[in-house]
Coordinates of C-alpha atoms in Angstrom, one line a residue:
Chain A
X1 CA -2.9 14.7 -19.2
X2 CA -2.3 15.9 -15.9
X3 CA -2.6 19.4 -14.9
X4 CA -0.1 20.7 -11.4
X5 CA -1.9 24.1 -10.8
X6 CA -1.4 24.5 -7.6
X7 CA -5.6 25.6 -7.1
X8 CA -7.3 23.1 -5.3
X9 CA -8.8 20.5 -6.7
X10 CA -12.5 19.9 -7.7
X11 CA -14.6 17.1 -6.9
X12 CA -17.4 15.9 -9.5
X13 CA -20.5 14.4 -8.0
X14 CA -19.4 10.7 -8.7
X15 CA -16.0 11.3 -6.9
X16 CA -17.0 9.3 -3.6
X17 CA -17.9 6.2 -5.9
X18 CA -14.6 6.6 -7.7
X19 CA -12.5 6.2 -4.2
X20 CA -14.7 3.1 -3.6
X21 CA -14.7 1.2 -6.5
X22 CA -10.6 2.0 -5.9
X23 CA -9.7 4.5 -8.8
X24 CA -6.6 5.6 -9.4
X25 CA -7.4 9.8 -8.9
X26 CA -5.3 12.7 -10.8
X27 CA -5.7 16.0 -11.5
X28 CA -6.9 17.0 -15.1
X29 CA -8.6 20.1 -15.9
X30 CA -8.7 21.3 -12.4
X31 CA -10.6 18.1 -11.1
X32 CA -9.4 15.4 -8.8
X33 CA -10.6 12.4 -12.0
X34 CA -10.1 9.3 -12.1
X35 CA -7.0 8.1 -14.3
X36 CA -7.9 4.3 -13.7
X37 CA -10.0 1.2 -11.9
X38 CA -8.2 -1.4 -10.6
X39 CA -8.6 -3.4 -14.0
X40 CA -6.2 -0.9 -15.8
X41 CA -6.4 1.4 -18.8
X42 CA -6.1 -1.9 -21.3
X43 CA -9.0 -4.0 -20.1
X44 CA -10.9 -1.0 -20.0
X45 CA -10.6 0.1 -23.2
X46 CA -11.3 -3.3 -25.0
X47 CA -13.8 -3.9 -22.5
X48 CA -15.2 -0.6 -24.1
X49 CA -15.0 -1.6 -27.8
X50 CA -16.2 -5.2 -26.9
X51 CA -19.1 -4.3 -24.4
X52 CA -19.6 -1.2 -22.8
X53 CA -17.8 1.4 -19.7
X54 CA -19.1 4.1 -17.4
X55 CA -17.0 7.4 -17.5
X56 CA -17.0 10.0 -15.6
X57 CA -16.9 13.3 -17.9
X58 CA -18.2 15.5 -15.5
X59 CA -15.6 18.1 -15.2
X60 CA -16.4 19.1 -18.5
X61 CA -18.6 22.6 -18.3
X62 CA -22.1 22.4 -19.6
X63 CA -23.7 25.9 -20.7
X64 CA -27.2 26.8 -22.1
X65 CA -27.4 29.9 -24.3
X66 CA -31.1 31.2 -24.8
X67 CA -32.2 34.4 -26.3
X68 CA -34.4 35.5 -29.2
X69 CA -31.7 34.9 -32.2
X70 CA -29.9 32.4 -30.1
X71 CA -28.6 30.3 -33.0
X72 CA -27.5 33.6 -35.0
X73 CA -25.4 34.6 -32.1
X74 CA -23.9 31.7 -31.7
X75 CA -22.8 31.5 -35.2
X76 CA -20.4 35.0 -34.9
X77 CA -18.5 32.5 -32.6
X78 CA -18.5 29.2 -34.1
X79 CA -17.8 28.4 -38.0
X80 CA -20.6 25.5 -37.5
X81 CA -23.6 25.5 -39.1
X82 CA -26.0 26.4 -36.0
X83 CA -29.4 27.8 -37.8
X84 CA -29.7 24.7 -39.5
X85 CA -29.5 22.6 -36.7
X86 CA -33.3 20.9 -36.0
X87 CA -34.7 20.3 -32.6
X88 CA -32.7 17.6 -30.9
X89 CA -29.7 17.5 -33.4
X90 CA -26.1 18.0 -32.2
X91 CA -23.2 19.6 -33.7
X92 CA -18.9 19.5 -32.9
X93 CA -17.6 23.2 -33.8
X94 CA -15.2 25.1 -32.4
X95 CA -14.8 28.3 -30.5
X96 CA -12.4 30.3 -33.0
X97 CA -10.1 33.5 -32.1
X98 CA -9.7 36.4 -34.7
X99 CA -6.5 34.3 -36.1
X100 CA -8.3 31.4 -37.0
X101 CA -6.8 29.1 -34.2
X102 CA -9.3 26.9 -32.2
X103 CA -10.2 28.8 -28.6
X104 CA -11.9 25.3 -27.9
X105 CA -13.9 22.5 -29.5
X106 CA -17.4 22.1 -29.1
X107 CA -20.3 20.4 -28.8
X108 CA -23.8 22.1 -29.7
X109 CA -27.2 20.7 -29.0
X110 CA -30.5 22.4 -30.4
X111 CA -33.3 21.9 -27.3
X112 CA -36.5 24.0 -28.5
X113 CA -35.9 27.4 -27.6
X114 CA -32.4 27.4 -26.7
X115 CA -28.9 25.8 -27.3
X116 CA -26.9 23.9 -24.8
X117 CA -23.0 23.6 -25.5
X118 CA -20.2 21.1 -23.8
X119 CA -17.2 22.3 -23.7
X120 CA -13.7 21.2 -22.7
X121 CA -13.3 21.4 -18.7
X122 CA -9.9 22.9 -18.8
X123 CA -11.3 25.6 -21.0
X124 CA -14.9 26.1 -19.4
X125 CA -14.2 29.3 -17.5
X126 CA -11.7 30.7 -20.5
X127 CA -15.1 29.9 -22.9
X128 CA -17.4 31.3 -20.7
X129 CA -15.4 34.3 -20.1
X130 CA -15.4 34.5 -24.2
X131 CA -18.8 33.9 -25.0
X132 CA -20.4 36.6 -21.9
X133 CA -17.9 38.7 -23.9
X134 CA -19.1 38.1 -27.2
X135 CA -22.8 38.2 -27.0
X136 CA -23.5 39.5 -23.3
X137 CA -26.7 41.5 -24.2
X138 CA -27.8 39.1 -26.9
X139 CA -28.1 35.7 -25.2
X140 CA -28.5 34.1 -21.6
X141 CA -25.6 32.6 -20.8
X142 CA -25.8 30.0 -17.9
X143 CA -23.5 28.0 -16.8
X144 CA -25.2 24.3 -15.4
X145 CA -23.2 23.8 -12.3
X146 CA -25.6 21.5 -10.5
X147 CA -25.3 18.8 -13.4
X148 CA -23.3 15.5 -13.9
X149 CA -21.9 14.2 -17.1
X150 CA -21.9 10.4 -17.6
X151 CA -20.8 8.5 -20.9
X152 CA -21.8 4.9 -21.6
X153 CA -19.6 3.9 -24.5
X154 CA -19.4 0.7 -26.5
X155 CA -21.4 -1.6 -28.5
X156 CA -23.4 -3.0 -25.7
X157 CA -24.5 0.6 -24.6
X158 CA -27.9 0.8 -26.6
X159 CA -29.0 -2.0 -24.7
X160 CA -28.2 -1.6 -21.1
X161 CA -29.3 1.7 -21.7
X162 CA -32.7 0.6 -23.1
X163 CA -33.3 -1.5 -20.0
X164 CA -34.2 1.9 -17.9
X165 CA -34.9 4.5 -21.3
X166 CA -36.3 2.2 -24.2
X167 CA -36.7 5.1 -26.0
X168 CA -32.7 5.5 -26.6
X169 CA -32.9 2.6 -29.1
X170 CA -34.9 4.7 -31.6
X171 CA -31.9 7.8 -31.2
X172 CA -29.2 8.5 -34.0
X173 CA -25.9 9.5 -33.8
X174 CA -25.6 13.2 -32.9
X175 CA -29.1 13.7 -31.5
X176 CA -30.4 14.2 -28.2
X177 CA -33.4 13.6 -26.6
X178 CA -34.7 14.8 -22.6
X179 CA -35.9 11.1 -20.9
X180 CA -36.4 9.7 -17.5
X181 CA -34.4 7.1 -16.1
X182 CA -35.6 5.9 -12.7
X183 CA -37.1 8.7 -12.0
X184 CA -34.4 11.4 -12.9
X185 CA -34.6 13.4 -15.6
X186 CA -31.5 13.3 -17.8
X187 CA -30.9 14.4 -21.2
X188 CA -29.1 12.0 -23.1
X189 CA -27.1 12.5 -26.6
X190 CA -26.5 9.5 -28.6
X191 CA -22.6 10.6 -28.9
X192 CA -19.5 10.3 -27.2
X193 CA -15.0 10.4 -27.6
X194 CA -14.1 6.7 -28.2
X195 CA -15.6 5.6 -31.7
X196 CA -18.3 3.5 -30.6
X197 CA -21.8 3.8 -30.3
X198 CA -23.2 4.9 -27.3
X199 CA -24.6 7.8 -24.8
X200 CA -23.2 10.7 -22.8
X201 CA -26.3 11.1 -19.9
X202 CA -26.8 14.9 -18.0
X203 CA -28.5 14.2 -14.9
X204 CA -28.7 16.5 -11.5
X205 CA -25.5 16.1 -9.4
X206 CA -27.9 14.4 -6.6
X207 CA -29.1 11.9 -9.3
X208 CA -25.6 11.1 -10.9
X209 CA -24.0 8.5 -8.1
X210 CA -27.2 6.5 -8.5
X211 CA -27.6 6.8 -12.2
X212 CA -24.1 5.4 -12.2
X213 CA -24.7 2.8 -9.8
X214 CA -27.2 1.7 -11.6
X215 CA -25.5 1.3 -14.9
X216 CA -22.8 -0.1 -13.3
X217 CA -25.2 -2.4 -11.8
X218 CA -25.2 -4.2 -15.6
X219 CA -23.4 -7.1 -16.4
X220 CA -21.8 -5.7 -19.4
X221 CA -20.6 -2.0 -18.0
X222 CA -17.3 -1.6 -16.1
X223 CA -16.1 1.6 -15.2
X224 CA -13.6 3.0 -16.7
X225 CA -10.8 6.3 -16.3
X226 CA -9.2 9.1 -18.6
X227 CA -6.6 6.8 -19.4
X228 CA -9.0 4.6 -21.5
X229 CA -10.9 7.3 -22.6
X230 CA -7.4 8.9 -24.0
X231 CA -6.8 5.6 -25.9
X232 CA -10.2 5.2 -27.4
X233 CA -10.2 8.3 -28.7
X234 CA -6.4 8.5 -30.2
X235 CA -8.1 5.2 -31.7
X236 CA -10.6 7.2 -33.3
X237 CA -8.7 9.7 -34.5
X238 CA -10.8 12.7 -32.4
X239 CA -8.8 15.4 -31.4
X240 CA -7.7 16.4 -27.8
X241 CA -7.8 20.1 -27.1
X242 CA -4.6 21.7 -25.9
X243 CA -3.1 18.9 -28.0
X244 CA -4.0 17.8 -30.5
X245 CA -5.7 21.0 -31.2
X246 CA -5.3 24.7 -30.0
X247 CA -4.9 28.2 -30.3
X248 CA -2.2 28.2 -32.9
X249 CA -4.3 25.1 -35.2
X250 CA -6.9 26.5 -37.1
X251 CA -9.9 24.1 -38.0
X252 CA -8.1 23.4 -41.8
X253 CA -4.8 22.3 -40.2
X254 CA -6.6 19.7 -38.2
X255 CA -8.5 18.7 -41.0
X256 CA -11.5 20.1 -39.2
X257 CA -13.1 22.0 -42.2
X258 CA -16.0 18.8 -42.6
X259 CA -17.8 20.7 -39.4
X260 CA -18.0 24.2 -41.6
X261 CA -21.0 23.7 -44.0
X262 CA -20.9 25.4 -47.7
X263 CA -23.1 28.1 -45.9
X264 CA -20.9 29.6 -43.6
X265 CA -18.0 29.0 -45.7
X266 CA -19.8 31.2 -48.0
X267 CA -21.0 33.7 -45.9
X268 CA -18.0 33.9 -43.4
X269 CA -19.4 35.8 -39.9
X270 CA -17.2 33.4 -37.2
X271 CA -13.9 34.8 -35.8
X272 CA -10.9 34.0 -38.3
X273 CA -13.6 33.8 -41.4
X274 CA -10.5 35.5 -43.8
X275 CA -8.0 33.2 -42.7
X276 CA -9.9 29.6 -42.5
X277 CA -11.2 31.0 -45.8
X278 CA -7.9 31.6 -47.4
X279 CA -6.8 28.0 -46.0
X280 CA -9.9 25.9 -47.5
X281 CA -9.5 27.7 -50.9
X282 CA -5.7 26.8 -51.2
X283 CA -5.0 24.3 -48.3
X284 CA -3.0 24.9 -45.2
X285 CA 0.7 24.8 -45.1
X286 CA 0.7 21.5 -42.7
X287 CA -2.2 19.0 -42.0
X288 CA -3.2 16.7 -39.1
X289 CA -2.3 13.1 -39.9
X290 CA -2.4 9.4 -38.3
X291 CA 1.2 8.5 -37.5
X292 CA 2.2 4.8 -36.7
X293 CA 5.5 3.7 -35.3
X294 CA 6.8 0.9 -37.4
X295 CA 7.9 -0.8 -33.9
X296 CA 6.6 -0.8 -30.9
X297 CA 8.0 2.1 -29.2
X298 CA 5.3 4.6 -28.5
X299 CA 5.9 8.1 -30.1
X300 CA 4.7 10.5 -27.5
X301 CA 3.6 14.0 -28.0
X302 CA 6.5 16.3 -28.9
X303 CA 8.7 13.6 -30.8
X304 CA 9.6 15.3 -33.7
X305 CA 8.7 13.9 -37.5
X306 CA 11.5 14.1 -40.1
X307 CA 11.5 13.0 -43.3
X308 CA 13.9 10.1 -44.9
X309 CA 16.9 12.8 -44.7
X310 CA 16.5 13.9 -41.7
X311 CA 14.9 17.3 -42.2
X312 CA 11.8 18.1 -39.8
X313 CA 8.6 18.2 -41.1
X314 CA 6.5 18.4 -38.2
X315 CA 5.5 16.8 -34.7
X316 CA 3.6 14.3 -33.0
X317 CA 1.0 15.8 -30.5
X318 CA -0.5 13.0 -29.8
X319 CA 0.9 9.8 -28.9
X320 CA 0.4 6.1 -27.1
X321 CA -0.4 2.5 -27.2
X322 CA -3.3 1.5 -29.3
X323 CA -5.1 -1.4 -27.4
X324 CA -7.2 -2.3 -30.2
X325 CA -4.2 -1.7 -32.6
X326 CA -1.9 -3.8 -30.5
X327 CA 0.7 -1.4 -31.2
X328 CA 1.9 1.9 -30.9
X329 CA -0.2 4.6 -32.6
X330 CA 0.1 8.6 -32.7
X331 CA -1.1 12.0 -34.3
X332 CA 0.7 15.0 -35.3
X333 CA 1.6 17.9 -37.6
X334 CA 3.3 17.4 -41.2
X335 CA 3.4 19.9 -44.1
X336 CA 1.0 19.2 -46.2
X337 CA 3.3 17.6 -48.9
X338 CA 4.1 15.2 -46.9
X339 CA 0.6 14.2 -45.4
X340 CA -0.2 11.1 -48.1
X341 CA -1.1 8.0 -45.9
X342 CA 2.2 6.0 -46.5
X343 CA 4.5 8.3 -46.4
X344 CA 7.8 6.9 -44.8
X345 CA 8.6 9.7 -42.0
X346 CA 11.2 9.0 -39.1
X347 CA 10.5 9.7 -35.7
X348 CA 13.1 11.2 -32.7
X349 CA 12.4 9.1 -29.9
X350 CA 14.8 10.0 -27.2
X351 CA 17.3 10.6 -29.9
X352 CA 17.2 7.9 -32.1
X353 CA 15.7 8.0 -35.1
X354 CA 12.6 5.5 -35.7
X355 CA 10.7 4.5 -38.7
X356 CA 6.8 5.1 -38.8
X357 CA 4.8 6.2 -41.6
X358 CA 1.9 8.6 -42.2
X359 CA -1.6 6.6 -41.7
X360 CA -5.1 6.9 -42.6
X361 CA -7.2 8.2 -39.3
X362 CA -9.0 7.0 -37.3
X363 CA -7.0 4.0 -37.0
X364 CA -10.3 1.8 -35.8
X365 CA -12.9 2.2 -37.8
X366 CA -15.8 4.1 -36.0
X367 CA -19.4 2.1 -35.2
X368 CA -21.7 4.9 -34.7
X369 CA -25.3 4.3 -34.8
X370 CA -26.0 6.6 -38.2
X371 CA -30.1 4.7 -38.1
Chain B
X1 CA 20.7 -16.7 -5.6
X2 CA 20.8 -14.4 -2.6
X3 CA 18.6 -12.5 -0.6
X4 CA 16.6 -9.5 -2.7
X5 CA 17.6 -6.0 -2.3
X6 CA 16.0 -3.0 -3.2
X7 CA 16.3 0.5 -4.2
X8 CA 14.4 3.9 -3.8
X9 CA 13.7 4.1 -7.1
X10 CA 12.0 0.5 -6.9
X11 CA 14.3 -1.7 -8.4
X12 CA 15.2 -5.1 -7.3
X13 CA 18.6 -6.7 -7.6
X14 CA 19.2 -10.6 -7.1
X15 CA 22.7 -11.7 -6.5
X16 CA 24.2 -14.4 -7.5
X17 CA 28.1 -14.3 -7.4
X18 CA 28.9 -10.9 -8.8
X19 CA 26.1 -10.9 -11.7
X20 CA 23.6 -9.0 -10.9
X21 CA 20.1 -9.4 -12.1
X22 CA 17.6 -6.2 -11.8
X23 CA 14.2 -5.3 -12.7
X24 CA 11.6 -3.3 -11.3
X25 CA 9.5 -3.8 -8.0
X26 CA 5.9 -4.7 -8.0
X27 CA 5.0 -1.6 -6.2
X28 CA 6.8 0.3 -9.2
X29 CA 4.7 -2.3 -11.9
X30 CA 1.6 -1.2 -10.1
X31 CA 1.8 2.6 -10.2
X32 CA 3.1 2.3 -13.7
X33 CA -0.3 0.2 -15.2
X34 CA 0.2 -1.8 -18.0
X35 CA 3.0 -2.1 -19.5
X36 CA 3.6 -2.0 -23.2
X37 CA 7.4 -0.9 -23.6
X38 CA 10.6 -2.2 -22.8
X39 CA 13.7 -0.4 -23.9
X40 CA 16.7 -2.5 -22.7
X41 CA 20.6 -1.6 -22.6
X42 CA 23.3 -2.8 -25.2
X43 CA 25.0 -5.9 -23.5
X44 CA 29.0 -5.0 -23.0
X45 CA 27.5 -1.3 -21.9
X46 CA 29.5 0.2 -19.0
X47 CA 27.1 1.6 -16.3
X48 CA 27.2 3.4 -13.3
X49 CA 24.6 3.7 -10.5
X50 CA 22.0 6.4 -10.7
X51 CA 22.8 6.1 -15.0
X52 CA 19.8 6.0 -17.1
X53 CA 19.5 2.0 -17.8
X54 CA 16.4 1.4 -19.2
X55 CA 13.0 2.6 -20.3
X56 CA 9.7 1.2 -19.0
X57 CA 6.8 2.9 -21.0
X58 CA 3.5 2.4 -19.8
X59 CA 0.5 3.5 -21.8
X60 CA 0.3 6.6 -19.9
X61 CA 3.9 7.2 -20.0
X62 CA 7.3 6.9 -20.6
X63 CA 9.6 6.3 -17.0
X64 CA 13.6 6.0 -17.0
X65 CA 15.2 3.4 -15.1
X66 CA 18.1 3.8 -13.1
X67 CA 20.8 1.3 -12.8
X68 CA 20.9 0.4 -8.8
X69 CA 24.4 -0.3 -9.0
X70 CA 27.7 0.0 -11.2
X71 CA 29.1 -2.5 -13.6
X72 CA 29.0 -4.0 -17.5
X73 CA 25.4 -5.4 -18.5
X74 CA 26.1 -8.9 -19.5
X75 CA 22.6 -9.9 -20.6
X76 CA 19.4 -8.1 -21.0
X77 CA 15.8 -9.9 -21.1
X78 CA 15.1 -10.0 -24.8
X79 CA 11.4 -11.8 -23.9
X80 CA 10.2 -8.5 -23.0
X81 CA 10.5 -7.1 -26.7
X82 CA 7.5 -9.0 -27.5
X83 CA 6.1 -9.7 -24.2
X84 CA 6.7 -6.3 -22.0
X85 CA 3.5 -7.5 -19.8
X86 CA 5.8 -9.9 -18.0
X87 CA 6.7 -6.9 -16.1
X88 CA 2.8 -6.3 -14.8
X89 CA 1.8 -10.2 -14.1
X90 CA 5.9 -11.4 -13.1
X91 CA 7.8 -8.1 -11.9
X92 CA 10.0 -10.1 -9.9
X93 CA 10.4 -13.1 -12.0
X94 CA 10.0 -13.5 -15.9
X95 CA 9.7 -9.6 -15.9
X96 CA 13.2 -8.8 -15.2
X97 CA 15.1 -6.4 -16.9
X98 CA 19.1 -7.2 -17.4
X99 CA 22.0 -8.5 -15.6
X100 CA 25.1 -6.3 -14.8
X101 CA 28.5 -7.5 -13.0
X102 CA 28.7 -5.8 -10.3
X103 CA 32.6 -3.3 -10.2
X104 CA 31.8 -2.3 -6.5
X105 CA 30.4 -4.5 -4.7
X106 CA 30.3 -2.5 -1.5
X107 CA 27.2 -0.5 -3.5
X108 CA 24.8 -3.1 -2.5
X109 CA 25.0 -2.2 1.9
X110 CA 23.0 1.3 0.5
X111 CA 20.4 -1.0 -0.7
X112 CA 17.5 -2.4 1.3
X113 CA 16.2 -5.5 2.3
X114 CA 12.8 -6.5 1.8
X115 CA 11.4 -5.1 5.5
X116 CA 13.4 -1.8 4.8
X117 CA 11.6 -1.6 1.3
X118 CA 8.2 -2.6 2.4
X119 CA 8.6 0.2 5.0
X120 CA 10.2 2.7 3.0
X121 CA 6.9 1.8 0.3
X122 CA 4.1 2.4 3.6
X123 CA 5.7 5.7 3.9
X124 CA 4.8 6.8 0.6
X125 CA 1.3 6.4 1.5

C-alpha cells in the first residue's frame, strides 16, 4: 500500500491530529497517511464492525462537474447509469479506457444542478487530466482542493452522527444530503469501504480537525488508519484500485457489470462499450473471486493460483488477515471455469504449494442501511 | 541463562550452554503490528547466520527472519502456530521463535548487549 515516489509528500488537513493521537504515518497515494493508532490495525478494525472509527480519506480527490447536459457528458466516460440518478443519490462506476480496462473507480453523487465525483487519490491528477480531456468545453470541471474527507464507519455511526446532524438517521445507503454540524457545512453520504453502515463527511479543510475532534470526542469512535481500512474492505469484498482492479481488468472480469444498468448496456456510449459488451454477452475469459487459505498463512498479492495439478490459473491481487474472519482471506484472478465457490485451488506461497479454495465474496456479510 | 544479546536485524538470542534460543525484539514486534503468522524452521535444519530462518507475517506484511548465528535448530516454538500474538504481548518470553546450537560460538562477540541495542534502536529515530 505504500507508494516511494520520491515527490514530496502531502499533508491532509487532519495530519497534525494524526502525529498527536501518535499514528503510525506512511506514504500512500502521494500523502504522508496514517497506516495505524497506537491500538493497531486489529482492534481497529473490530472496533469498526462492533462500534464505530474515524478515518481519514482525505487524500482522495473530490471534483464537481457542472454544465448544461452534465449527466450526459458524464456518461461518454463512465458505463454507470448517470441520467437516472435523482437528486441526492450516489453511484460506484468506473472511469473506462478505449480497451475496456478500468482508468479508475468511482463514486458519483447527483447535487441539483451538478455532479460531484470521488475518486481514487493516487489516480486524482491521472482522472482529472482524463476527464478536462474528454469533455473540456462541455462541463466545469473543478477540482475541491480546500475540502477534507472524513469516514465514520460502523454500526454505531448513525448514532454518534445523529447527536450533531439528526437528520442522518432518516439517509439510505448511497444517498447524500448537504447538513450542518456545529456549525460547518458538510455534505455527508451515507456510504463508505468497510461493509458497514455509516458516513463519509466533506467539510472545509479549516472545519475538518474539529469535525474530527469532535467525533472523536464520542465514546464509541476511535480512530483508525489505512491498515484497517485495507482489512475491512478485503472483508467486504470491494475492490482496491491498482489491485484489485486496473487498466488491464475490465468491469466484467471483476465482476463489476451490476454498476452498468440494462440502459447503457443497451445503448453503449462509455469508452470500451464493444468490448465490455462482448464480455457480458458471453462472459469473460477469467473472473474476480474470494480466495481463502485453508491455513493460516496469508496469501498476499501476487501468489499465484494453480489448480489441483499444478497448472496456473490465475493470481491473488489481494491478500491478508481477516480480523473478523480470524483467518487468512484473499482476492484474485481465476479463469472463469474455475471461479465456482469451492473450488479446491493451491496457492505458491514462497514456493510451497498451499491449499485454499475459491469462496463466496464478501466474506462478511455487509450491514448497510438499505431503509 | 545468560545475559541477552542482540542483533541489527532485532533479534534476541539467550544462551544457555551452547543452545541458543532466538526470537525477535520488541522494538521489531512494535514496527511489525500485530502479528498473525509464524512460519518456523524444520528442527535438524542446518543454518547459517544471515540465512533466512523464519517468517513473521504481520497483517500488513510478510518480514524474513535471519538467523543471528550458525548452527542446527533443535526446537522451534510450536505455540505460535495457533497463538502468533505471543510475539506482540511476550516478544521476549512466550514469543520466542526456535532454538539453534550454536557451531561457532565466537559469532555471538558481533552481537550486542542490551545498552549497545538500545542505542543502536535511538539512532534509528
Amino acid at each position: 500500500m505504500t507508494d516511494t515516489s520520491p515527490e514530496k509528500l502531502q499533508r491532509t488537513a487532519l495530519f497534525d491530529l494524526h502525529v498527536e493521537m501518535g499514528a503510525r504515518m506512511v506514504p500512500f497515494a502521494g500523502y504522508e497517511m496514517p497506516v495505524q493508532f497506537p491500538g493497531g490495525i486489529i482492534a481497529e478494525h473490530l472496533h469498526t464492525r462492533s462500534r464505530a472509527s474515524l478515518f481519514d480519506i482525505g487524500h482522495m480527490g473530490q471534483v464537481t462537474l457542472a454544465g448544461g447536459d452534465v449527466a450526459e457528458a458524464v456518461e461518454t466516460v463512465v458505463p454507470g447509469d448517470i441520467q437516472g440518478l435523482a437528486p441526492g443519490a450516489m453511484r460506484y462506476t468506473m472511469l473506462t479506457s478505449e480497451t475496456g480496462g478500468i482508468l479508475d473507480d468511482v463514486i458519483v453523487t447527483r447535487a441539483d444542478d451538478r455532479l460531484t465525483m470521488v475518486v481514487n487519490g493516487a489516480r486524482k491528477a491521472a482522472d482529472l487530466d482524463y476527464l478536462r480531456d474528454r469533455l473540456a468545453g462541455r462541463l466545469e470541471i473543478t477540482h475541491l482542493k480546500d475540502r477534507a474527507l472524513l469516514a465514520l464507519q460502523g454500526p454505531r455511526a448513525v448514532d454518534v452522527l445523529a447527536r450533531f446532524a439528526p437528520a442522518c438517521r432518516d439517509m439510505k445507503f448511497m444517498t447524500a444530503q448537504a447538513m450542518s454540524i456545529e456549525g460547518a457545512e458538510c455534505m455527508v453520504a451515507r456510504a463508505g469501504y468497510t461493509g458497514e453502515d455509516g458516513f463519509e463527511i466533506s467539510a472545509a479543510n479549516d472545519a475538518a480537525p474539529g469535525l474530527a475532534r469532535l467525533l472523536l470526542g464520542e465514546e464509541d469512535v476511535m480512530a483508525a488508519g489505512l491498515g484497517a481500512r485495507d482489512t475491512l474492505r478485503l472483508e467486504a469484498g470491494l475492490c482496491l484500485y491498482g489491485h484489485d482492479i486496473d487498466t488491464a481488468t475490465t468491469p466484467v472480469e471483476a465482476r463489476l457489470g451490476w454498476t452498468i444498468s440494462k440502459r447503457r448496456r443497451h445503448e453503449g456510449g462509455f469508452p470500451g462499450a464493444d468490448i465490455i459488451r462482448a464480455q457480458l454477452a458471453e462472459g469473460p475469459k477469467r473472473k474476480r473471486v474470494g480466495i481463502k487459505p485453508s491455513g493460516r498463512a496469508p496469501a498476499r498479492e501476487g501468489t499465484e493460483i494453480t489448480d489441483a495439478e499444478g497448472r496456473t490459473i490465475g493470481e491473488i491481487t489481494s491478500g491478508g488477515f481477516g480480523p473478523t474472519v480470524g483467518g487468512p482471506v484473499a482476492m484474485g484472478y481465476v479463469e472463469s471455469g474455475q471461479a465456482k465457490p469451492g473450488t479446491g485451488v493451491r496457492l505458491m506461497v514462497r514456493g510451497q504449494a498451499r491449499a485454499g479454495e475459491v469462496a463466496a465474496l464478501p466474506f462478511v456479510p455487509p450491514r448497510y442501511h438499505r431503509g | 541463562m545468560s545475559e541477552m544479546k542482540f542483533s541489527e536485524e532485532h533479534e534476541w538470542i539467550s544462551l544457555d550452554g551452547d543452545i541458543a534460543t532466538i526470537g525477535i525484539t520488541d522494538y521489531a514486534q512494535e514496527q511489525l503490528g500485530d502479528v498473525v503468522y509464524v512460519e518456523l524452521p524444520q528442527v535438524g535444519k542446518q543454518v547459517k547466520s544471515g540465512d533466512d530462518m523464519a517468517v513473521v507475517e504481520s497483517v500488513k506484511a510478510a518480514s524474513e527472519v535471519y538467523a543471528p548465528v550458525s548452527g542446527e535448530v533443535t526446537a522451534v516454538n510450536e505455540a505460535l502456530s495457533d497463538a502468533p500474538d505471543a510475539v506482540n504481548s511476550d516478544a521476549l518470553g512466550a514469543g520466542w521463535f526456535v532454538k539453534i546450537r550454536l557451531s561457532d560460538p565466537s559469532e555471538l562477540d558481533k552481537l550486542m548487549d542490551q545498552a549497545a541495542y538500545a542505542a543502536f534502536i535511538a539512532g534509528l529515530g
